[in-house]
C-alpha positions as protocol buffer text, in pm:
chain_id: "A"
residue {
  index: 1
  type: MET
  ca { x: 0 y: 0 z: 0 }
}
residue {
  index: 2
  type: ASP
  ca { x: 126 y: 345 z: -91 }
}
residue {
  index: 3
  type: ARG
  ca { x: 42 y: 495 z: 247 }
}
residue {
  index: 4
  type: SER
  ca { x: 101 y: 860 z: 155 }
}
residue {
  index: 5
  type: TYR
  ca { x: -126 y: 835 z: -149 }
}
residue {
  index: 6
  type: VAL
  ca { x: -400 y: 661 z: 48 }
}
residue {
  index: 7
  type: ILE
  ca { x: -381 y: 930 z: 318 }
}
residue {
  index: 8
  type: GLU
  ca { x: -397 y: 1203 z: 54 }
}
residue {
  index: 9
  type: LYS
  ca { x: -710 y: 1052 z: -99 }
}
residue {
  index: 10
  type: ALA
  ca { x: -871 y: 980 z: 238 }
}
residue {
  index: 11
  type: THR
  ca { x: -824 y: 1345 z: 334 }
}
residue {
  index: 12
  type: ALA
  ca { x: -986 y: 1456 z: 10 }
}
residue {
  index: 13
  type: TYR
  ca { x: -1286 y: 1226 z: 65 }
}
residue {
  index: 14
  type: ILE
  ca { x: -1331 y: 1351 z: 421 }
}
residue {
  index: 15
  type: LYS
  ca { x: -1320 y: 1714 z: 305 }
}
residue {
  index: 16
  type: GLU
  ca { x: -1581 y: 1634 z: 41 }
}
residue {
  index: 17
  type: ALA
  ca { x: -1800 y: 1468 z: 304 }
}
residue {
  index: 18
  type: GLN
  ca { x: -1753 y: 1759 z: 546 }
}
residue {
  index: 19
  type: THR
  ca { x: -1871 y: 2007 z: 284 }
}
residue {
  index: 20
  type: TYR
  ca { x: -2176 y: 1793 z: 211 }
}
residue {
  index: 21
  type: ILE
  ca { x: -2266 y: 1751 z: 579 }
}
residue {
  index: 22
  type: LYS
  ca { x: -2234 y: 2123 z: 648 }
}
residue {
  index: 23
  type: GLU
  ca { x: -2471 y: 2190 z: 360 }
}
residue {
  index: 24
  type: LYS
  ca { x: -2724 y: 1943 z: 498 }
}
residue {
  index: 25
  type: VAL
  ca { x: -2707 y: 2007 z: 873 }
}
residue {
  index: 26
  type: ASN
  ca { x: -2970 y: 2282 z: 870 }
}
residue {
  index: 27
  type: THR
  ca { x: -3190 y: 2143 z: 595 }
}
residue {
  index: 28
  type: GLU
  ca { x: -3461 y: 1877 z: 596 }
}
residue {
  index: 29
  type: TYR
  ca { x: -3341 y: 1517 z: 573 }
}
residue {
  index: 30
  type: GLY
  ca { x: -3486 y: 1177 z: 648 }
}
residue {
  index: 31
  type: ILE
  ca { x: -3442 y: 1032 z: 997 }
}
residue {
  index: 32
  type: ASP
  ca { x: -3495 y: 667 z: 1090 }
}
residue {
  index: 33
  type: THR
  ca { x: -3416 y: 440 z: 1385 }
}
residue {
  index: 34
  type: LYS
  ca { x: -3216 y: 118 z: 1396 }
}
residue {
  index: 35
  type: ALA
  ca { x: -3169 y: -101 z: 1706 }
}
residue {
  index: 36
  type: ASN
  ca { x: -3386 y: 121 z: 1928 }
}
residue {
  index: 37
  type: LYS
  ca { x: -3563 y: 457 z: 1933 }
}
residue {
  index: 38
  type: ASP
  ca { x: -3243 y: 639 z: 2033 }
}
residue {
  index: 39
  type: ASP
  ca { x: -3025 y: 474 z: 1768 }
}
residue {
  index: 40
  type: LEU
  ca { x: -3073 y: 720 z: 1485 }
}
residue {
  index: 41
  type: VAL
  ca { x: -2964 y: 714 z: 1124 }
}
residue {
  index: 42
  type: THR
  ca { x: -3022 y: 988 z: 868 }
}
residue {
  index: 43
  type: ASP
  ca { x: -3012 y: 1013 z: 492 }
}
residue {
  index: 44
  type: VAL
  ca { x: -2694 y: 1214 z: 543 }
}
residue {
  index: 45
  type: ASP
  ca { x: -2516 y: 924 z: 720 }
}
residue {
  index: 46
  type: LYS
  ca { x: -2613 y: 693 z: 435 }
}
residue {
  index: 47
  type: SER
  ca { x: -2506 y: 937 z: 164 }
}
residue {
  index: 48
  type: VAL
  ca { x: -2164 y: 995 z: 320 }
}
residue {
  index: 49
  type: GLU
  ca { x: -2101 y: 621 z: 339 }
}
residue {
  index: 50
  type: ALA
  ca { x: -2212 y: 582 z: -22 }
}
residue {
  index: 51
  type: LEU
  ca { x: -1970 y: 860 z: -120 }
}
residue {
  index: 52
  type: PHE
  ca { x: -1678 y: 677 z: 43 }
}
residue {
  index: 53
  type: GLN
  ca { x: -1783 y: 348 z: -113 }
}
residue {
  index: 54
  type: GLN
  ca { x: -1792 y: 503 z: -459 }
}
residue {
  index: 55
  type: ARG
  ca { x: -1458 y: 682 z: -421 }
}
residue {
  index: 56
  type: ILE
  ca { x: -1282 y: 372 z: -283 }
}
residue {
  index: 57
  type: ASN
  ca { x: -1423 y: 152 z: -558 }
}
residue {
  index: 58
  type: GLU
  ca { x: -1298 y: 396 z: -820 }
}
residue {
  index: 59
  type: GLU
  ca { x: -952 y: 463 z: -678 }
}
residue {
  index: 60
  type: PHE
  ca { x: -871 y: 153 z: -470 }
}
residue {
  index: 61
  type: PRO
  ca { x: -1065 y: -145 z: -608 }
}
residue {
  index: 62
  type: GLY
  ca { x: -864 y: -385 z: -391 }
}
residue {
  index: 63
  type: HIS
  ca { x: -959 y: -207 z: -68 }
}
residue {
  index: 64
  type: ARG
  ca { x: -1274 y: -277 z: 134 }
}
residue {
  index: 65
  type: LEU
  ca { x: -1506 y: -50 z: 333 }
}
residue {
  index: 66
  type: MET
  ca { x: -1652 y: -137 z: 672 }
}
residue {
  index: 67
  type: GLY
  ca { x: -1908 y: 135 z: 731 }
}
residue {
  index: 68
  type: GLU
  ca { x: -2177 y: 167 z: 994 }
}
residue {
  index: 69
  type: GLU
  ca { x: -2462 y: 206 z: 749 }
}
residue {
  index: 70
  type: GLY
  ca { x: -2453 y: -133 z: 581 }
}
residue {
  index: 71
  type: SER
  ca { x: -2115 y: -199 z: 421 }
}
residue {
  index: 72
  type: HIS
  ca { x: -1991 y: -367 z: 742 }
}
residue {
  index: 73
  type: GLU
  ca { x: -2217 y: -664 z: 669 }
}
residue {
  index: 74
  type: ASN
  ca { x: -1973 y: -782 z: 402 }
}
residue {
  index: 75
  type: ILE
  ca { x: -1661 y: -764 z: 623 }
}
residue {
  index: 76
  type: HIS
  ca { x: -1565 y: -1075 z: 820 }
}
residue {
  index: 77
  type: ASP
  ca { x: -1188 y: -1028 z: 846 }
}
residue {
  index: 78
  type: LEU
  ca { x: -931 y: -749 z: 827 }
}
residue {
  index: 79
  type: ASP
  ca { x: -708 y: -902 z: 560 }
}
residue {
  index: 80
  type: GLY
  ca { x: -560 y: -654 z: 314 }
}
residue {
  index: 81
  type: VAL
  ca { x: -663 y: -289 z: 342 }
}
residue {
  index: 82
  type: VAL
  ca { x: -991 y: -209 z: 517 }
}
residue {
  index: 83
  type: TRP
  ca { x: -1133 y: 140 z: 568 }
}
residue {
  index: 84
  type: ILE
  ca { x: -1345 y: 148 z: 886 }
}
residue {
  index: 85
  type: LEU
  ca { x: -1585 y: 441 z: 868 }
}
residue {
  index: 86
  type: ASP
  ca { x: -1844 y: 608 z: 1084 }
}
residue {
  index: 87
  type: PRO
  ca { x: -1993 y: 868 z: 847 }
}
residue {
  index: 88
  type: ILE
  ca { x: -2144 y: 1063 z: 1136 }
}
residue {
  index: 89
  type: ASP
  ca { x: -2039 y: 960 z: 1485 }
}
residue {
  index: 90
  type: GLY
  ca { x: -2283 y: 1131 z: 1717 }
}
residue {
  index: 91
  type: THR
  ca { x: -2592 y: 1124 z: 1497 }
}
residue {
  index: 92
  type: VAL
  ca { x: -2816 y: 1224 z: 1788 }
}
residue {
  index: 93
  type: ASN
  ca { x: -2601 y: 1537 z: 1832 }
}
residue {
  index: 94
  type: PHE
  ca { x: -2620 y: 1601 z: 1457 }
}
residue {
  index: 95
  type: VAL
  ca { x: -3000 y: 1583 z: 1464 }
}
residue {
  index: 96
  type: HIS
  ca { x: -3066 y: 1769 z: 1791 }
}
residue {
  index: 97
  type: MET
  ca { x: -2773 y: 2011 z: 1823 }
}
residue {
  index: 98
  type: GLY
  ca { x: -2623 y: 2057 z: 1479 }
}
residue {
  index: 99
  type: THR
  ca { x: -2276 y: 2027 z: 1630 }
}
residue {
  index: 100
  type: ASN
  ca { x: -2051 y: 1795 z: 1833 }
}
residue {
  index: 101
  type: PHE
  ca { x: -2037 y: 1510 z: 1584 }
}
residue {
  index: 102
  type: ALA
  ca { x: -1753 y: 1368 z: 1379 }
}
residue {
  index: 103
  type: ILE
  ca { x: -1646 y: 1179 z: 1073 }
}
residue {
  index: 104
  type: SER
  ca { x: -1435 y: 892 z: 1203 }
}
residue {
  index: 105
  type: LEU
  ca { x: -1209 y: 688 z: 975 }
}
residue {
  index: 106
  type: GLY
  ca { x: -950 y: 422 z: 1053 }
}
residue {
  index: 107
  type: ILE
  ca { x: -749 y: 259 z: 776 }
}
residue {
  index: 108
  type: PHE
  ca { x: -620 y: -88 z: 861 }
}
residue {
  index: 109
  type: GLU
  ca { x: -369 y: -305 z: 679 }
}
residue {
  index: 110
  type: ASN
  ca { x: -373 y: -675 z: 763 }
}
residue {
  index: 111
  type: GLY
  ca { x: -545 y: -608 z: 1093 }
}
residue {
  index: 112
  type: LYS
  ca { x: -318 y: -323 z: 1206 }
}
residue {
  index: 113
  type: PRO
  ca { x: -423 y: 44 z: 1216 }
}
residue {
  index: 114
  type: VAL
  ca { x: -202 y: 254 z: 991 }
}
residue {
  index: 115
  type: TYR
  ca { x: -396 y: 582 z: 979 }
}
residue {
  index: 116
  type: GLY
  ca { x: -679 y: 742 z: 1171 }
}
residue {
  index: 117
  type: VAL
  ca { x: -884 y: 1059 z: 1142 }
}
residue {
  index: 118
  type: VAL
  ca { x: -1146 y: 1210 z: 1369 }
}
residue {
  index: 119
  type: LEU
  ca { x: -1288 y: 1527 z: 1219 }
}
residue {
  index: 120
  type: ASP
  ca { x: -1508 y: 1743 z: 1439 }
}
residue {
  index: 121
  type: VAL
  ca { x: -1711 y: 1856 z: 1141 }
}
residue {
  index: 122
  type: MET
  ca { x: -1858 y: 2185 z: 1260 }
}
residue {
  index: 123
  type: ASN
  ca { x: -1555 y: 2301 z: 1460 }
}
residue {
  index: 124
  type: ASP
  ca { x: -1314 y: 2199 z: 1183 }
}
residue {
  index: 125
  type: GLU
  ca { x: -1081 y: 2017 z: 1423 }
}
residue {
  index: 126
  type: TRP
  ca { x: -879 y: 1749 z: 1243 }
}
residue {
  index: 127
  type: PHE
  ca { x: -731 y: 1489 z: 1475 }
}
residue {
  index: 128
  type: THR
  ca { x: -502 y: 1264 z: 1270 }
}
residue {
  index: 129
  type: ALA
  ca { x: -249 y: 992 z: 1340 }
}
residue {
  index: 130
  type: GLU
  ca { x: -22 y: 774 z: 1130 }
}
residue {
  index: 131
  type: ALA
  ca { x: 134 y: 461 z: 1277 }
}
residue {
  index: 132
  type: GLY
  ca { x: 479 y: 543 z: 1410 }
}
residue {
  index: 133
  type: GLN
  ca { x: 452 y: 910 z: 1314 }
}
residue {
  index: 134
  type: GLY
  ca { x: 263 y: 1061 z: 1606 }
}
residue {
  index: 135
  type: ALA
  ca { x: -75 y: 1230 z: 1629 }
}
residue {
  index: 136
  type: TYR
  ca { x: -173 y: 1579 z: 1521 }
}
residue {
  index: 137
  type: LEU
  ca { x: -445 y: 1838 z: 1569 }
}
residue {
  index: 138
  type: ASN
  ca { x: -482 y: 2062 z: 1265 }
}
residue {
  index: 139
  type: GLY
  ca { x: -121 y: 1993 z: 1173 }
}
residue {
  index: 140
  type: ARG
  ca { x: 22 y: 2059 z: 1519 }
}
residue {
  index: 141
  type: LYS
  ca { x: 183 y: 1755 z: 1678 }
}
residue {
  index: 142
  type: LEU
  ca { x: 19 y: 1638 z: 1998 }
}
residue {
  index: 143
  type: GLN
  ca { x: 254 y: 1581 z: 2288 }
}
residue {
  index: 144
  type: LYS
  ca { x: 285 y: 1251 z: 2471 }
}
residue {
  index: 145
  type: LEU
  ca { x: 40 y: 1235 z: 2758 }
}
residue {
  index: 146
  type: ASN
  ca { x: 173 y: 1344 z: 3096 }
}
residue {
  index: 147
  type: PRO
  ca { x: 81 y: 1151 z: 3413 }
}
residue {
  index: 148
  type: VAL
  ca { x: -233 y: 1275 z: 3589 }
}
residue {
  index: 149
  type: PRO
  ca { x: -346 y: 1159 z: 3937 }
}
residue {
  index: 150
  type: LEU
  ca { x: -696 y: 1018 z: 3947 }
}
residue {
  index: 151
  type: GLU
  ca { x: -825 y: 1289 z: 4180 }
}
residue {
  index: 152
  type: LYS
  ca { x: -733 y: 1550 z: 3916 }
}
residue {
  index: 153
  type: ALA
  ca { x: -867 y: 1352 z: 3621 }
}
residue {
  index: 154
  type: LEU
  ca { x: -1154 y: 1440 z: 3391 }
}
residue {
  index: 155
  type: VAL
  ca { x: -1332 y: 1119 z: 3293 }
}
residue {
  index: 156
  type: SER
  ca { x: -1598 y: 1066 z: 3029 }
}
residue {
  index: 157
  type: PHE
  ca { x: -1869 y: 802 z: 3012 }
}
residue {
  index: 158
  type: ASN
  ca { x: -2240 y: 780 z: 2942 }
}
residue {
  index: 159
  type: THR
  ca { x: -2421 y: 866 z: 3264 }
}
residue {
  index: 160
  type: GLY
  ca { x: -2654 y: 572 z: 3204 }
}
residue {
  index: 161
  type: TRP
  ca { x: -2368 y: 335 z: 3282 }
}
residue {
  index: 162
  type: MET
  ca { x: -2329 y: 495 z: 3624 }
}
residue {
  index: 163
  type: LEU
  ca { x: -2684 y: 392 z: 3715 }
}
residue {
  index: 164
  type: LYS
  ca { x: -2589 y: 29 z: 3655 }
}
residue {
  index: 165
  type: ASP
  ca { x: -2247 y: 18 z: 3822 }
}
residue {
  index: 166
  type: GLU
  ca { x: -2174 y: 120 z: 4181 }
}
residue {
  index: 167
  type: LYS
  ca { x: -1799 y: 121 z: 4108 }
}
residue {
  index: 168
  type: LEU
  ca { x: -1850 y: 395 z: 3848 }
}
residue {
  index: 169
  type: ARG
  ca { x: -2040 y: 599 z: 4104 }
}
residue {
  index: 170
  type: GLU
  ca { x: -1739 y: 569 z: 4335 }
}
residue {
  index: 171
  type: VAL
  ca { x: -1514 y: 690 z: 4050 }
}
residue {
  index: 172
  type: VAL
  ca { x: -1738 y: 995 z: 4009 }
}
residue {
  index: 173
  type: ARG
  ca { x: -1681 y: 1077 z: 4375 }
}
residue {
  index: 174
  type: THR
  ca { x: -1303 y: 1042 z: 4332 }
}
residue {
  index: 175
  type: VAL
  ca { x: -1221 y: 1224 z: 4008 }
}
residue {
  index: 176
  type: ARG
  ca { x: -1219 y: 1598 z: 3946 }
}
residue {
  index: 177
  type: GLY
  ca { x: -1509 y: 1583 z: 3703 }
}
residue {
  index: 178
  type: THR
  ca { x: -1703 y: 1381 z: 3448 }
}
residue {
  index: 179
  type: ARG
  ca { x: -1826 y: 1458 z: 3099 }
}
residue {
  index: 180
  type: SER
  ca { x: -2035 y: 1296 z: 2825 }
}
residue {
  index: 181
  type: TYR
  ca { x: -2011 y: 1432 z: 2471 }
}
residue {
  index: 182
  type: GLY
  ca { x: -2224 y: 1180 z: 2284 }
}
residue {
  index: 183
  type: SER
  ca { x: -1956 y: 1095 z: 2028 }
}
residue {
  index: 184
  type: ALA
  ca { x: -1710 y: 816 z: 2102 }
}
residue {
  index: 185
  type: ALA
  ca { x: -1477 y: 936 z: 1828 }
}
residue {
  index: 186
  type: ILE
  ca { x: -1457 y: 1287 z: 1972 }
}
residue {
  index: 187
  type: GLU
  ca { x: -1410 y: 1155 z: 2323 }
}
residue {
  index: 188
  type: LEU
  ca { x: -1121 y: 934 z: 2209 }
}
residue {
  index: 189
  type: ALA
  ca { x: -966 y: 1230 z: 2030 }
}
residue {
  index: 190
  type: TYR
  ca { x: -1002 y: 1437 z: 2346 }
}
residue {
  index: 191
  type: VAL
  ca { x: -819 y: 1172 z: 2550 }
}
residue {
  index: 192
  type: ALA
  ca { x: -537 y: 1173 z: 2293 }
}
residue {
  index: 193
  type: ALA
  ca { x: -520 y: 1553 z: 2311 }
}
residue {
  index: 194
  type: GLY
  ca { x: -523 y: 1560 z: 2692 }
}
residue {
  index: 195
  type: ARG
  ca { x: -861 y: 1732 z: 2711 }
}
residue {
  index: 196
  type: LEU
  ca { x: -997 y: 1421 z: 2884 }
}
residue {
  index: 197
  type: ASP
  ca { x: -799 y: 1174 z: 3090 }
}
residue {
  index: 198
  type: ALA
  ca { x: -1016 y: 867 z: 3033 }
}
residue {
  index: 199
  type: TYR
  ca { x: -1315 y: 745 z: 2836 }
}
residue {
  index: 200
  type: ILE
  ca { x: -1519 y: 436 z: 2921 }
}
residue {
  index: 201
  type: SER
  ca { x: -1799 y: 276 z: 2724 }
}
residue {
  index: 202
  type: PHE
  ca { x: -1969 y: -63 z: 2742 }
}
residue {
  index: 203
  type: HIS
  ca { x: -2110 y: -99 z: 2392 }
}
residue {
  index: 204
  type: LEU
  ca { x: -1920 y: 29 z: 2089 }
}
residue {
  index: 205
  type: ALA
  ca { x: -1878 y: -93 z: 1733 }
}
residue {
  index: 206
  type: PRO
  ca { x: -1550 y: -98 z: 1537 }
}
residue {
  index: 207
  type: TRP
  ca { x: -1644 y: 215 z: 1341 }
}
residue {
  index: 208
  type: ASP
  ca { x: -1696 y: 409 z: 1665 }
}
residue {
  index: 209
  type: ILE
  ca { x: -1335 y: 357 z: 1772 }
}
residue {
  index: 210
  type: ALA
  ca { x: -1124 y: 279 z: 1462 }
}
residue {
  index: 211
  type: GLY
  ca { x: -1030 y: 640 z: 1391 }
}
residue {
  index: 212
  type: GLY
  ca { x: -963 y: 735 z: 1752 }
}
residue {
  index: 213
  type: CYS
  ca { x: -770 y: 439 z: 1888 }
}
residue {
  index: 214
  type: ILE
  ca { x: -459 y: 506 z: 1681 }
}
residue {
  index: 215
  type: LEU
  ca { x: -465 y: 862 z: 1817 }
}
residue {
  index: 216
  type: ILE
  ca { x: -448 y: 715 z: 2167 }
}
residue {
  index: 217
  type: GLU
  ca { x: -161 y: 484 z: 2073 }
}
residue {
  index: 218
  type: GLU
  ca { x: 41 y: 759 z: 1908 }
}
residue {
  index: 219
  type: THR
  ca { x: 20 y: 986 z: 2214 }
}
residue {
  index: 220
  type: GLY
  ca { x: 122 y: 711 z: 2455 }
}
residue {
  index: 221
  type: GLY
  ca { x: -223 y: 636 z: 2594 }
}
residue {
  index: 222
  type: ILE
  ca { x: -378 y: 294 z: 2650 }
}
residue {
  index: 223
  type: ALA
  ca { x: -691 y: 161 z: 2478 }
}
residue {
  index: 224
  type: THR
  ca { x: -830 y: -182 z: 2562 }
}
residue {
  index: 225
  type: ASN
  ca { x: -1165 y: -336 z: 2628 }
}
residue {
  index: 226
  type: TYR
  ca { x: -1304 y: -325 z: 2984 }
}
residue {
  index: 227
  type: LYS
  ca { x: -1123 y: -649 z: 3070 }
}
residue {
  index: 228
  type: GLY
  ca { x: -788 y: -509 z: 2957 }
}
residue {
  index: 229
  type: GLU
  ca { x: -784 y: -720 z: 2641 }
}
residue {
  index: 230
  type: PRO
  ca { x: -685 y: -594 z: 2294 }
}
residue {
  index: 231
  type: LEU
  ca { x: -966 y: -425 z: 2107 }
}
residue {
  index: 232
  type: ASP
  ca { x: -1167 y: -623 z: 1855 }
}
residue {
  index: 233
  type: PHE
  ca { x: -1226 y: -433 z: 1531 }
}
residue {
  index: 234
  type: LEU
  ca { x: -1473 y: -687 z: 1394 }
}
residue {
  index: 235
  type: GLU
  ca { x: -1726 y: -705 z: 1678 }
}
residue {
  index: 236
  type: LYS
  ca { x: -1891 y: -473 z: 1928 }
}
residue {
  index: 237
  type: ASP
  ca { x: -1710 y: -454 z: 2259 }
}
residue {
  index: 238
  type: THR
  ca { x: -1644 y: -246 z: 2568 }
}
residue {
  index: 239
  type: LEU
  ca { x: -1382 y: 30 z: 2566 }
}
residue {
  index: 240
  type: PHE
  ca { x: -1142 y: 164 z: 2828 }
}
residue {
  index: 241
  type: ALA
  ca { x: -911 y: 436 z: 2692 }
}
residue {
  index: 242
  type: ALA
  ca { x: -700 y: 657 z: 2913 }
}
residue {
  index: 243
  type: ASN
  ca { x: -385 y: 839 z: 3004 }
}
residue {
  index: 244
  type: PRO
  ca { x: -153 y: 559 z: 3129 }
}
residue {
  index: 245
  type: ALA
  ca { x: -142 y: 682 z: 3489 }
}
residue {
  index: 246
  type: VAL
  ca { x: -519 y: 723 z: 3504 }
}
residue {
  index: 247
  type: TYR
  ca { x: -567 y: 388 z: 3333 }
}
residue {
  index: 248
  type: LYS
  ca { x: -371 y: 217 z: 3611 }
}
residue {
  index: 249
  type: GLU
  ca { x: -558 y: 393 z: 3892 }
}
residue {
  index: 250
  type: LEU
  ca { x: -899 y: 343 z: 3733 }
}
residue {
  index: 251
  type: ARG
  ca { x: -823 y: -23 z: 3673 }
}
residue {
  index: 252
  type: GLU
  ca { x: -765 y: -60 z: 4048 }
}
residue {
  index: 253
  type: ALA
  ca { x: -1066 y: 154 z: 4142 }
}
residue {
  index: 254
  type: LEU
  ca { x: -1296 y: -42 z: 3915 }
}
residue {
  index: 255
  type: LYS
  ca { x: -1147 y: -375 z: 4031 }
}
residue {
  index: 256
  type: ILE
  ca { x: -1057 y: -475 z: 3677 }
}
residue {
  index: 257
  type: THR
  ca { x: -830 y: -779 z: 3668 }
}
residue {
  index: 258
  type: ILE
  ca { x: -584 y: -779 z: 3380 }
}
């Protein structure tokens, strides 16, 4: 794979999708539900995925697309080059707020992430990372994450999880503060940039995390599932991503055995 050429084209496709989404965000579009009433999909999500599918087919016929809105159904392994795409991560935010959502793309070669992008569409923040080359925000290299004590940490998770887990409630009492942004991709990018110190989720798909996890790796963070196992980019799983120092303390606080 000519990595530089693939990155160049991926950037162009994302810019094209960003322009399209910005045009559509304040117009009328179709909205439907998937697994439940809160799991939304719009015509915009579907159109962005179709755009990527068309561009990849034209330029990289040997590559495959694993997208949230249907193309994932044909992907059962990560052999060769696979583009893992969430056309709009944070669709509820897109529909209700018109902001705080992202295009998330991870490009994998033989099961390994080689490039990742999380684009905060409306704020034009490009979080990018190339394997072995570091992570960047709008072209500025992100520094390696500095240790943070748990009592000074800002931790993100869906507040619904707290209602089900007493250990998470104890974490809330320990840390400096908690947040929930409604976009896993953005929250991963924020951990990589040091804006958050940890992000926990109990139900994410590969396209939710594929763009952001390489950002975490390239800034020295840790991203595993809730059991401390390597992430699975073919199935839905839990996620525990954090600054290394916070990861260690949270692991102990949550009684996670690794």
